[in-house]
Backbone as ProteinMPNN parsed JSONL, in Angstrom:
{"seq_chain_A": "XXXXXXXXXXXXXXXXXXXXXXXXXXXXXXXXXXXXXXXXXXXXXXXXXXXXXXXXXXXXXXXXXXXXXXXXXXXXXXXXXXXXXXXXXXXXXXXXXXXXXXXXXXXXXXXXXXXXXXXXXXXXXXXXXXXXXXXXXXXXXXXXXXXXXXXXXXXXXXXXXXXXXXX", "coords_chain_A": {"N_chain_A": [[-7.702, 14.625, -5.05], [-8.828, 13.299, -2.757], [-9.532, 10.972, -1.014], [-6.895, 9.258, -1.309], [-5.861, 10.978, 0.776], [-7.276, 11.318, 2.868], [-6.73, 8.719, 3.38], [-3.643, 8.43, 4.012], [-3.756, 10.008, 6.827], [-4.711, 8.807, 8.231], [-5.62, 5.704, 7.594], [-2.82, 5.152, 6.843], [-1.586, 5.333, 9.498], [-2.558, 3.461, 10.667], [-1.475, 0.652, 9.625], [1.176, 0.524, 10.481], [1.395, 0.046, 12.689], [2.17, -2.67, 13.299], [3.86, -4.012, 14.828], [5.409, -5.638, 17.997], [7.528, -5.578, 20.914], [8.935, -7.893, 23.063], [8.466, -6.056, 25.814], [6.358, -4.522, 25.182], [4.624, -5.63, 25.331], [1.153, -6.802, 25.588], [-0.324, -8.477, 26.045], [-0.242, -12.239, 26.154], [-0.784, -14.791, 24.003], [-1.414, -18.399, 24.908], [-0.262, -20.948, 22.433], [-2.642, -22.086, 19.918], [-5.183, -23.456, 17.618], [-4.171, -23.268, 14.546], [-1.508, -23.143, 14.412], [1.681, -23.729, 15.113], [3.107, -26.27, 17.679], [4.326, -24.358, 20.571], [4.688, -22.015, 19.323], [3.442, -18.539, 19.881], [1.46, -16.184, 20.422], [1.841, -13.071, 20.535], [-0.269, -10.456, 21.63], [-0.706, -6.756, 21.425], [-1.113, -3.303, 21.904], [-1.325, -0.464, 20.379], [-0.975, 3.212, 19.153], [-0.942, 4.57, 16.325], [0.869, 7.438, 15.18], [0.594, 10.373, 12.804], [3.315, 11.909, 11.46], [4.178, 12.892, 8.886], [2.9, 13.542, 5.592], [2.825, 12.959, 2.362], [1.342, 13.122, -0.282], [0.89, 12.037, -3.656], [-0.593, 12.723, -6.904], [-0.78, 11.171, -10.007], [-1.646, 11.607, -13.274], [-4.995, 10.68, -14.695], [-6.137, 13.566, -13.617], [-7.395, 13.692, -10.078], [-8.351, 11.13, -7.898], [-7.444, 7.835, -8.893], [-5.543, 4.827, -10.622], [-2.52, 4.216, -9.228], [-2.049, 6.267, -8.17], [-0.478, 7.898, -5.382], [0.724, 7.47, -1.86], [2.586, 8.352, 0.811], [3.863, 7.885, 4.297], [4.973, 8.702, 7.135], [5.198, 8.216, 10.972], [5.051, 8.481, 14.562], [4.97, 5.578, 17.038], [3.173, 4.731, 19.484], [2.608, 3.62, 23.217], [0.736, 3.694, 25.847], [0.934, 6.875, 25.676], [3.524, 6.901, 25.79], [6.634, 7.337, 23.452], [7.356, 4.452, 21.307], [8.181, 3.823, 18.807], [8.888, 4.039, 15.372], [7.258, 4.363, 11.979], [7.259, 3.421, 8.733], [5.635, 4.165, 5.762], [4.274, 3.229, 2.221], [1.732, 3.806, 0.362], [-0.338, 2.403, -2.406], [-2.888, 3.635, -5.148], [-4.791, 0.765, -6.205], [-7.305, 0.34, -7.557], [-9.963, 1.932, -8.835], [-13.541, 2.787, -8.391], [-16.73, 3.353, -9.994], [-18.412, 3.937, -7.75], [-16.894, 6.313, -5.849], [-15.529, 4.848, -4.448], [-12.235, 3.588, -3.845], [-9.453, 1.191, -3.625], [-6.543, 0.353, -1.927], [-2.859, -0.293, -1.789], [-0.696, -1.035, 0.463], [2.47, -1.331, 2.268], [4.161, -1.533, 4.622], [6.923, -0.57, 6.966], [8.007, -1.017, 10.219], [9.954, 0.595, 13.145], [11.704, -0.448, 15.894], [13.449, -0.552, 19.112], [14.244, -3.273, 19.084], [14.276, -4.259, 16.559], [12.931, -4.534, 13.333], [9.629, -4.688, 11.865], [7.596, -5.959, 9.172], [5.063, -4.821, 6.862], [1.699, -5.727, 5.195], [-0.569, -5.351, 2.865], [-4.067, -4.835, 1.354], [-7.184, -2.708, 1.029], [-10.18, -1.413, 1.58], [-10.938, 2.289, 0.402], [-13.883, 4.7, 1.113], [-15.697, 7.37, 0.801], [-16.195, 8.28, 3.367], [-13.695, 7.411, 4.308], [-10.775, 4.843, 5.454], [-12.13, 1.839, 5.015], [-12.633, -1.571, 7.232], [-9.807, -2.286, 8.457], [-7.218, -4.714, 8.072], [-4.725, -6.424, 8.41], [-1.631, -7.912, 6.78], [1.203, -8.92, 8.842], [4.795, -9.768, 7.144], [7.043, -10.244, 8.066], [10.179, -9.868, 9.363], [13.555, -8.155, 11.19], [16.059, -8.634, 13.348], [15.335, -9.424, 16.962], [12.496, -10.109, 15.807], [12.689, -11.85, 13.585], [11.241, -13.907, 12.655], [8.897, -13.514, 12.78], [4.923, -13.111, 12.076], [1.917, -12.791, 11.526], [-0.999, -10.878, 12.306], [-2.257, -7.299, 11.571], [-5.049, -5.27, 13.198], [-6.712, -2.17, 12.699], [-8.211, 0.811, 13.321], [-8.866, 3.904, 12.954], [-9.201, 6.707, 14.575], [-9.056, 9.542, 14.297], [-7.853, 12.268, 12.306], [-5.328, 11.719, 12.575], [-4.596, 10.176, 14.067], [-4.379, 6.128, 15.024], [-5.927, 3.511, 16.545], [-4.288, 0.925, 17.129], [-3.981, -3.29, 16.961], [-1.923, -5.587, 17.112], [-1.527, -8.798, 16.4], [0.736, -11.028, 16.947], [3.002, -13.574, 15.74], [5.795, -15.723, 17.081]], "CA_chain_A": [[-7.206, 13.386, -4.497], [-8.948, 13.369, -1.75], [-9.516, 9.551, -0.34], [-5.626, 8.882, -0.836], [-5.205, 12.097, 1.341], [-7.72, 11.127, 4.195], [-5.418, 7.248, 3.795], [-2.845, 8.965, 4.164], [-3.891, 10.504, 7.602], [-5.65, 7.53, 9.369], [-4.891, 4.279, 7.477], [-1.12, 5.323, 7.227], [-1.004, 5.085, 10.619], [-3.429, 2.004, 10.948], [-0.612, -0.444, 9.036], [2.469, 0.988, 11.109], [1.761, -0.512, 14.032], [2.159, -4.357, 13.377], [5.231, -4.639, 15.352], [5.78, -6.212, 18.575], [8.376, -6.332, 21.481], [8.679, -8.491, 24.195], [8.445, -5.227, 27.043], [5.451, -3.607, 24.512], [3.133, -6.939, 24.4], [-0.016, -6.272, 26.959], [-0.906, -10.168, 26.723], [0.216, -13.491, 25.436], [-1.848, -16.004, 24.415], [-0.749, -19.811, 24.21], [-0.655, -21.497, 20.757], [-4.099, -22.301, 19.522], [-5.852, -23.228, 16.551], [-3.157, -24.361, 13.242], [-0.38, -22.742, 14.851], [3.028, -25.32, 15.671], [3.209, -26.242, 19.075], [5.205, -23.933, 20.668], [4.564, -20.649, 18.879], [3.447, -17.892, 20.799], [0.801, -15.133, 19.982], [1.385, -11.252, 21.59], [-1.434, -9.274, 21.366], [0.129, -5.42, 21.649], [-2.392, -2.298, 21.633], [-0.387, 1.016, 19.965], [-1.547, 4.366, 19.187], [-0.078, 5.476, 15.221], [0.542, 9.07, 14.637], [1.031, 10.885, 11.622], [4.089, 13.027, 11.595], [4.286, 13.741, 7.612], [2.526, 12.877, 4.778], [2.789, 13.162, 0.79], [0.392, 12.238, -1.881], [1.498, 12.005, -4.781], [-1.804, 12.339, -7.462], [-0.238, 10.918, -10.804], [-2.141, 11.787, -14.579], [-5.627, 11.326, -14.978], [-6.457, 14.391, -12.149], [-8.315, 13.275, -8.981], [-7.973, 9.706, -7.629], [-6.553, 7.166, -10.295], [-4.898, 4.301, -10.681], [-1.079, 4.806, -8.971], [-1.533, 7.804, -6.804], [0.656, 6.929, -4.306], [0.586, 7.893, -0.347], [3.848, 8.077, 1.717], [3.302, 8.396, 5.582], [6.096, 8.328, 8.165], [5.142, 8.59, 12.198], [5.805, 7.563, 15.48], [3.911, 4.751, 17.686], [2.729, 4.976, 21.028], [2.378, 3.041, 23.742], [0.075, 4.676, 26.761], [1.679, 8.101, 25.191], [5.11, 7.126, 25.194], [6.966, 6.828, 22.032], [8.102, 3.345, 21.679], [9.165, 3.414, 17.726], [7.885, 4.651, 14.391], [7.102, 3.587, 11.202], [7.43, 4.345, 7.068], [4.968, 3.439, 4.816], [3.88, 3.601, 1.004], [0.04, 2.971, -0.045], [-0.513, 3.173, -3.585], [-4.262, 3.266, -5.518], [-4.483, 0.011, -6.821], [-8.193, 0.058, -8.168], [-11.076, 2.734, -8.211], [-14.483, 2.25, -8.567], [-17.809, 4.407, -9.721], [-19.38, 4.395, -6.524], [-16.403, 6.808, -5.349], [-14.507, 3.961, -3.664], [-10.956, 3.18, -4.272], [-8.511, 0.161, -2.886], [-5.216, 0.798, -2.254], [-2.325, -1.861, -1.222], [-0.024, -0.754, 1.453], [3.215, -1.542, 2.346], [4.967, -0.688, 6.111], [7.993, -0.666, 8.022], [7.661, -0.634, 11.805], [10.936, 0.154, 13.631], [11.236, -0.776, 17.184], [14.347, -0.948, 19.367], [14.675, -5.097, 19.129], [14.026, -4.801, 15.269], [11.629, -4.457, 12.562], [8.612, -5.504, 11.605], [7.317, -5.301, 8.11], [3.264, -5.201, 7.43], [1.532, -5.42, 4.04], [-1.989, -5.63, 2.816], [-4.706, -4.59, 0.936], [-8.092, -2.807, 1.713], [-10.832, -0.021, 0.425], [-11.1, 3.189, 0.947], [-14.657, 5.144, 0.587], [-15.969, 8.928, 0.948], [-16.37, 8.352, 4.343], [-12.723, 6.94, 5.016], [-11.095, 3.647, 4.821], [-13.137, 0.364, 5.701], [-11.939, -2.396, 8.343], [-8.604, -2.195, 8.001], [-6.851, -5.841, 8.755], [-3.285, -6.316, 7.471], [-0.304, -9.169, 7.559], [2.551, -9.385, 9.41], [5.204, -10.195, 6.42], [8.186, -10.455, 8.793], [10.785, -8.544, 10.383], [14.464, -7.961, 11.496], [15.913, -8.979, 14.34], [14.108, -9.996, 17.865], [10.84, -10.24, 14.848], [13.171, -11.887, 12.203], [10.43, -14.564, 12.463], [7.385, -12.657, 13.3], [3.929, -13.598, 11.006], [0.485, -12.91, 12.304], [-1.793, -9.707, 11.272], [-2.639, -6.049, 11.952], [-6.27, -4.836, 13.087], [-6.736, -1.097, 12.973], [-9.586, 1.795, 13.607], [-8.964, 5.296, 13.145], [-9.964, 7.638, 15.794], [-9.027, 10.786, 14.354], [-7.424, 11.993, 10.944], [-4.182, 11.829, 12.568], [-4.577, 8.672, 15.04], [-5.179, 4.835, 14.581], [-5.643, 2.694, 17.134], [-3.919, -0.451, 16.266], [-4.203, -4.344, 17.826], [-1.198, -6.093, 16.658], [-1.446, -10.246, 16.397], [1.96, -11.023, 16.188], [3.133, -15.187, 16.348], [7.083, -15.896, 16.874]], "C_chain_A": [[-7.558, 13.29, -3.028], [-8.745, 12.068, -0.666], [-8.307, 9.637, -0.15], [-4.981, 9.911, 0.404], [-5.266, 11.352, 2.943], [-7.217, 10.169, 4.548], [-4.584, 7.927, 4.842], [-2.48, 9.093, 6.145], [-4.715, 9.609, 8.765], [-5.443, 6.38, 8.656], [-3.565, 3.989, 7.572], [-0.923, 4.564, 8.591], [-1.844, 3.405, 10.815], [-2.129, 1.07, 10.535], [0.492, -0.199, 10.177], [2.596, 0.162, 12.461], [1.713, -2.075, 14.108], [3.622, -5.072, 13.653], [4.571, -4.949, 16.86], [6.87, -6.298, 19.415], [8.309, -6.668, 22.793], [8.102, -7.199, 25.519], [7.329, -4.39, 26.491], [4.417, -5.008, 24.636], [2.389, -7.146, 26.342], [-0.821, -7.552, 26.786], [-0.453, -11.165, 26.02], [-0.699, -14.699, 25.541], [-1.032, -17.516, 23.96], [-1.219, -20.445, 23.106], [-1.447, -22.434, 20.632], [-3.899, -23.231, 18.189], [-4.388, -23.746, 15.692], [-1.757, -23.306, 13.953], [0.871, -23.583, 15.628], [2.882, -24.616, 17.012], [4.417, -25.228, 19.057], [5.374, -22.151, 20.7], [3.356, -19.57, 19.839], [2.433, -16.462, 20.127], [0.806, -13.722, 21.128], [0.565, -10.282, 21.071], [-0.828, -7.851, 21.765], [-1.133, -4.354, 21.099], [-0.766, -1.078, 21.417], [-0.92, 2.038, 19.49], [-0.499, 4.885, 17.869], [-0.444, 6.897, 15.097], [1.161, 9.404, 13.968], [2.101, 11.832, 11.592], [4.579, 13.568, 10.32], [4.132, 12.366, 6.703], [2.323, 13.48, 3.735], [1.433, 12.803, 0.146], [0.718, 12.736, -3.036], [0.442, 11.904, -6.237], [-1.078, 11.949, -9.249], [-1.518, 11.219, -11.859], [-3.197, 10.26, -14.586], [-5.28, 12.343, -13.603], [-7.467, 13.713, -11.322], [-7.812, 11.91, -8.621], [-8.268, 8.281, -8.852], [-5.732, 5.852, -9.524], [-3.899, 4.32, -10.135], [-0.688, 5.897, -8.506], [-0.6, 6.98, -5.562], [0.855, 7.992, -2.913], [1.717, 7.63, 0.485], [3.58, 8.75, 2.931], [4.861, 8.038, 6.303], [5.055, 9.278, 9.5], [5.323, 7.827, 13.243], [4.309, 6.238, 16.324], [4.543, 5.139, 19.032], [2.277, 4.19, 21.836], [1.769, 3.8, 25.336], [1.04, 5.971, 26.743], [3.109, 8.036, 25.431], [5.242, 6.807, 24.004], [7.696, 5.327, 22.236], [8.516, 2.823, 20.063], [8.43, 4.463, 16.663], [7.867, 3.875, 13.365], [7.069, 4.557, 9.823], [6.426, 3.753, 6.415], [4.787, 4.187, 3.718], [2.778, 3.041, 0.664], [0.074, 3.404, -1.575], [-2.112, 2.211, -4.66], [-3.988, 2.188, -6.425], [-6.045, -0.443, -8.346], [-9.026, 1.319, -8.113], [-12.18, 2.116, -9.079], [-15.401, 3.534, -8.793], [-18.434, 5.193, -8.788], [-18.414, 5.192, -5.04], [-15.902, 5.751, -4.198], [-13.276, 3.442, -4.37], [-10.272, 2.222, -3.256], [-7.314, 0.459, -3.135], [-4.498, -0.594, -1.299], [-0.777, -1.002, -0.53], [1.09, -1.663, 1.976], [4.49, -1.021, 3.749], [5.872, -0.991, 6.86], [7.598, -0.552, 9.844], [9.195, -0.604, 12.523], [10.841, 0.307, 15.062], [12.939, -0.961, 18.096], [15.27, -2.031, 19.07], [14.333, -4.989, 18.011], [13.055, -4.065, 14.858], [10.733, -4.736, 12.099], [7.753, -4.89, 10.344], [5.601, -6.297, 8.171], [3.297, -5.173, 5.715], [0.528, -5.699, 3.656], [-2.711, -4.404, 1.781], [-5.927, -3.875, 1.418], [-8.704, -1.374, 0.94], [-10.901, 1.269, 1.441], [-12.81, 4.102, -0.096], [-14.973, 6.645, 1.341], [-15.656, 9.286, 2.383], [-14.965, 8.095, 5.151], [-11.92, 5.52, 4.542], [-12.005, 3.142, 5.819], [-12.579, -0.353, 7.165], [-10.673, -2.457, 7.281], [-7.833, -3.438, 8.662], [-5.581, -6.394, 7.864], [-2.221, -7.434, 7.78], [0.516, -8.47, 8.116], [3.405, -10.428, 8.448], [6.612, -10.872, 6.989], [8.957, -9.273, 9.704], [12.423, -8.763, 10.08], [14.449, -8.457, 13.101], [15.047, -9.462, 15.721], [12.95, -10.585, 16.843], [11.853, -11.11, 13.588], [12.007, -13.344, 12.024], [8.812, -14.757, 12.868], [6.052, -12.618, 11.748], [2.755, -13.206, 11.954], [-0.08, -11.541, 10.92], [-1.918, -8.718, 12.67], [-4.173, -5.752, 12.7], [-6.073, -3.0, 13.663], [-7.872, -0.363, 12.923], [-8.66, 3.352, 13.978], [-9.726, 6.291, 13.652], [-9.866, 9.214, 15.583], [-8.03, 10.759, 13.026], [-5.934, 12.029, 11.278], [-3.775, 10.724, 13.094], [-5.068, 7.3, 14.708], [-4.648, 4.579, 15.915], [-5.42, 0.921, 16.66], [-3.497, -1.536, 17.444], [-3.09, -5.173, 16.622], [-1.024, -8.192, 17.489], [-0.266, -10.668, 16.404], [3.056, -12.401, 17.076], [4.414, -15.239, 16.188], [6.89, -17.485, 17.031]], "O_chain_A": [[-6.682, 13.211, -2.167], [-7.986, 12.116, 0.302], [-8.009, 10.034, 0.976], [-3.87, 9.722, 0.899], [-4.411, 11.003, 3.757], [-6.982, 10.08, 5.753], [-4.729, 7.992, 6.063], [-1.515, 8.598, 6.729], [-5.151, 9.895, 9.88], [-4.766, 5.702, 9.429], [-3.076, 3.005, 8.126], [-0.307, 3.514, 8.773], [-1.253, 2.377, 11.146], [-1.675, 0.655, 11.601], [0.513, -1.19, 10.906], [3.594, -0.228, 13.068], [1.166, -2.61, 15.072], [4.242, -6.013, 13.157], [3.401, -4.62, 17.056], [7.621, -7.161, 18.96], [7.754, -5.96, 23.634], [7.172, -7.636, 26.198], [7.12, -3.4, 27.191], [3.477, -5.164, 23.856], [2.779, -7.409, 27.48], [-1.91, -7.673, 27.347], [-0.195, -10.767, 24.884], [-1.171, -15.334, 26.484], [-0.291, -17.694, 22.994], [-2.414, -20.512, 22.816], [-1.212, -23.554, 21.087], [-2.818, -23.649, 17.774], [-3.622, -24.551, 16.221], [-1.205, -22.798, 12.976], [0.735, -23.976, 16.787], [2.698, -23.469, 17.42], [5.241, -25.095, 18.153], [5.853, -21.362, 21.514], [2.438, -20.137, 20.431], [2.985, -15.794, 19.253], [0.102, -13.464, 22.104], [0.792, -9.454, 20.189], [-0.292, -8.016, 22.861], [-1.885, -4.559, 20.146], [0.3, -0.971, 22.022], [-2.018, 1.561, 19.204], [0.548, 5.476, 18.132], [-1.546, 7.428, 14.964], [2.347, 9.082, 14.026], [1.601, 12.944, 11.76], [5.31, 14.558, 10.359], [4.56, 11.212, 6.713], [1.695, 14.536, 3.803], [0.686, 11.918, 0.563], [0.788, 13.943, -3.268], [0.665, 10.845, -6.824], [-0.867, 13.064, -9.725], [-2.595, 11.071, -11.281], [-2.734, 9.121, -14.526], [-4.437, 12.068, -12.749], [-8.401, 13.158, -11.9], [-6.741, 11.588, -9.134], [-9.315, 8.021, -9.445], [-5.388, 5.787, -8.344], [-3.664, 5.163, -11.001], [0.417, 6.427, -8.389], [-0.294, 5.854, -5.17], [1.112, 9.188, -3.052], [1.764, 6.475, 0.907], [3.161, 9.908, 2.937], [5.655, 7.183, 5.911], [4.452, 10.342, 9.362], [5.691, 6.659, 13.125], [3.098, 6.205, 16.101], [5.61, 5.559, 19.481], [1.232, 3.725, 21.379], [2.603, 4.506, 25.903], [1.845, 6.139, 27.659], [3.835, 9.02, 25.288], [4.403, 6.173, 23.364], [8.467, 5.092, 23.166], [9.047, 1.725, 19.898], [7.667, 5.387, 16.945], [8.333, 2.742, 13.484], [6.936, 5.777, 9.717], [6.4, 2.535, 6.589], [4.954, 5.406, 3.731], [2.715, 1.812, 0.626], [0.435, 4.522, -1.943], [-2.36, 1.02, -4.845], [-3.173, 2.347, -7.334], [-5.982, -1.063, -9.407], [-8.73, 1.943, -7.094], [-12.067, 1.336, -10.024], [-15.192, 4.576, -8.172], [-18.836, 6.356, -8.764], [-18.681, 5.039, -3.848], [-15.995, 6.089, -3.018], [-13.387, 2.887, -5.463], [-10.495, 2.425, -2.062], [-6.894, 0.786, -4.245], [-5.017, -1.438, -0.568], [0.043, -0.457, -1.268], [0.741, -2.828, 2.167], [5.453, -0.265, 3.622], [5.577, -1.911, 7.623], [6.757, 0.214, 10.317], [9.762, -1.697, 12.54], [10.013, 1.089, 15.53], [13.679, -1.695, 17.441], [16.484, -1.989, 18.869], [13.634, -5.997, 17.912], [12.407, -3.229, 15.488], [11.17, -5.661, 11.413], [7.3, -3.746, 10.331], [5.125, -7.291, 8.721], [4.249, -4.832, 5.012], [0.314, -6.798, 4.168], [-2.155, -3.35, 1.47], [-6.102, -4.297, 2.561], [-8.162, -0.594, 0.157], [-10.914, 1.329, 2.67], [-12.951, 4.163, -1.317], [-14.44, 6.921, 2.415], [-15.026, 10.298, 2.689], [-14.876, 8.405, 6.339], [-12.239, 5.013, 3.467], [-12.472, 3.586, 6.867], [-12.153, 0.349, 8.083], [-10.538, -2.587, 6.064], [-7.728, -3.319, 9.883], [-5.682, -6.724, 6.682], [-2.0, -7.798, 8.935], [0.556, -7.268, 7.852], [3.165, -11.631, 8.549], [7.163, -11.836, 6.456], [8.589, -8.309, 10.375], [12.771, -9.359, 9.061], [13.492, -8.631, 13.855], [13.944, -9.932, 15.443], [12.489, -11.669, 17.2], [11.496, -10.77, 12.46], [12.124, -13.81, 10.891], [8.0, -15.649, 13.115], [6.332, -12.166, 10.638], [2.852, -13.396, 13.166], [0.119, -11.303, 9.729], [-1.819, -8.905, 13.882], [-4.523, -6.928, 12.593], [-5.493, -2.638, 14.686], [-8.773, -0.987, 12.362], [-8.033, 3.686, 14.983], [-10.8, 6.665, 13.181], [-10.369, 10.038, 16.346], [-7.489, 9.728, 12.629], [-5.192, 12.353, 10.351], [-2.716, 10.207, 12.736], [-6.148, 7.226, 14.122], [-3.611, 4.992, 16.434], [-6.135, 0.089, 16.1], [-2.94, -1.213, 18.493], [-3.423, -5.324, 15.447], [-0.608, -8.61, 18.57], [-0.05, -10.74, 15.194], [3.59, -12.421, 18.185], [4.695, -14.814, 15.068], [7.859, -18.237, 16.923]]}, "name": "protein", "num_of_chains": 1, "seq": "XXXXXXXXXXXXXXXXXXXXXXXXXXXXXXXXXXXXXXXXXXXXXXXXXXXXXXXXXXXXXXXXXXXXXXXXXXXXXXXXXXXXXXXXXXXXXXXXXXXXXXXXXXXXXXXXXXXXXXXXXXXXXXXXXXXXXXXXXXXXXXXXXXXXXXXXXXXXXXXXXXXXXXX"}
């Protein structure tokens, strides 16, 4: 089970960071494009790290259908901690050409609330792909937080993640 492993260890963290709070957001842009007057886009740069991760390889052996990937770690903001996050990825498709898609599912908790992520995306020999994820909502401060994720893994433990995120 290898792919869901290397997830595990660099996309994990890629999803986690699609939170947002006002004293974490490193620019604001004014509302563009189909977005209601009004609404407000914070761009936020965060740093996910892996602090424990499962895989779970379910019957056939190797990567399958319903393996399933549980990550918990913290986020970072120029190396402070400024929250963490839970997630569950689980293989939703595989393919011949040793590529599998898995569909991901993430908590982000943050002082002012939570912010939940969720998305789709492939993973191949080499890793996953572009990794680009919603913003499903949140909790408090975020209880009306929508946009998307963009992430890049820099190391099998690190993502750097660019959080879109419209109140």
């Amino acid at each position: 089970m290898r792919r869901i492993n290397r997830l595990g260890l660099s996309a994990g963290t890629a999803l986690a960071t699609a939170l947002c709070c006002a004293p974490l957001a490193s620019a604001a842009a004014p509302a563009t494009g189909s977005r209601p007057a009004g609404d407000k886009e914070q761009i936020i740069h965060l740093t996910a790290v892996v602090t424990q991760a499962t895989s779970l390889d379910f019957p056939p052996p190797g990567p399958s259908q319903g393996d399933e990937l549980i990550v918990a770690g913290n986020l970072l903001q120029n190396g402070t901690q400024v929250g963490t996050y839970d997630e569950t990825c689980t293989t939703t498709r595989t393919d011949t050409d040793d590529t599998s898609t898995v569909q991901c599912v993430t908590t982000l908790t943050l002082p002012q609330g939570k912010i939940t992520v969720q998305g789709v995306f492939p993973i191949a020999d080499t890793g996953p792909g572009d990794i680009n994820l919603a913003i499903t909502g949140g909790t408090g401060l975020y209880r009306t937080a929508r946009g998307y994720v963009q992430a890049m893994n820099t190391s099998s433990t690190e993502t750097q993640v660019t959080l879109h995120v419209i109140r």
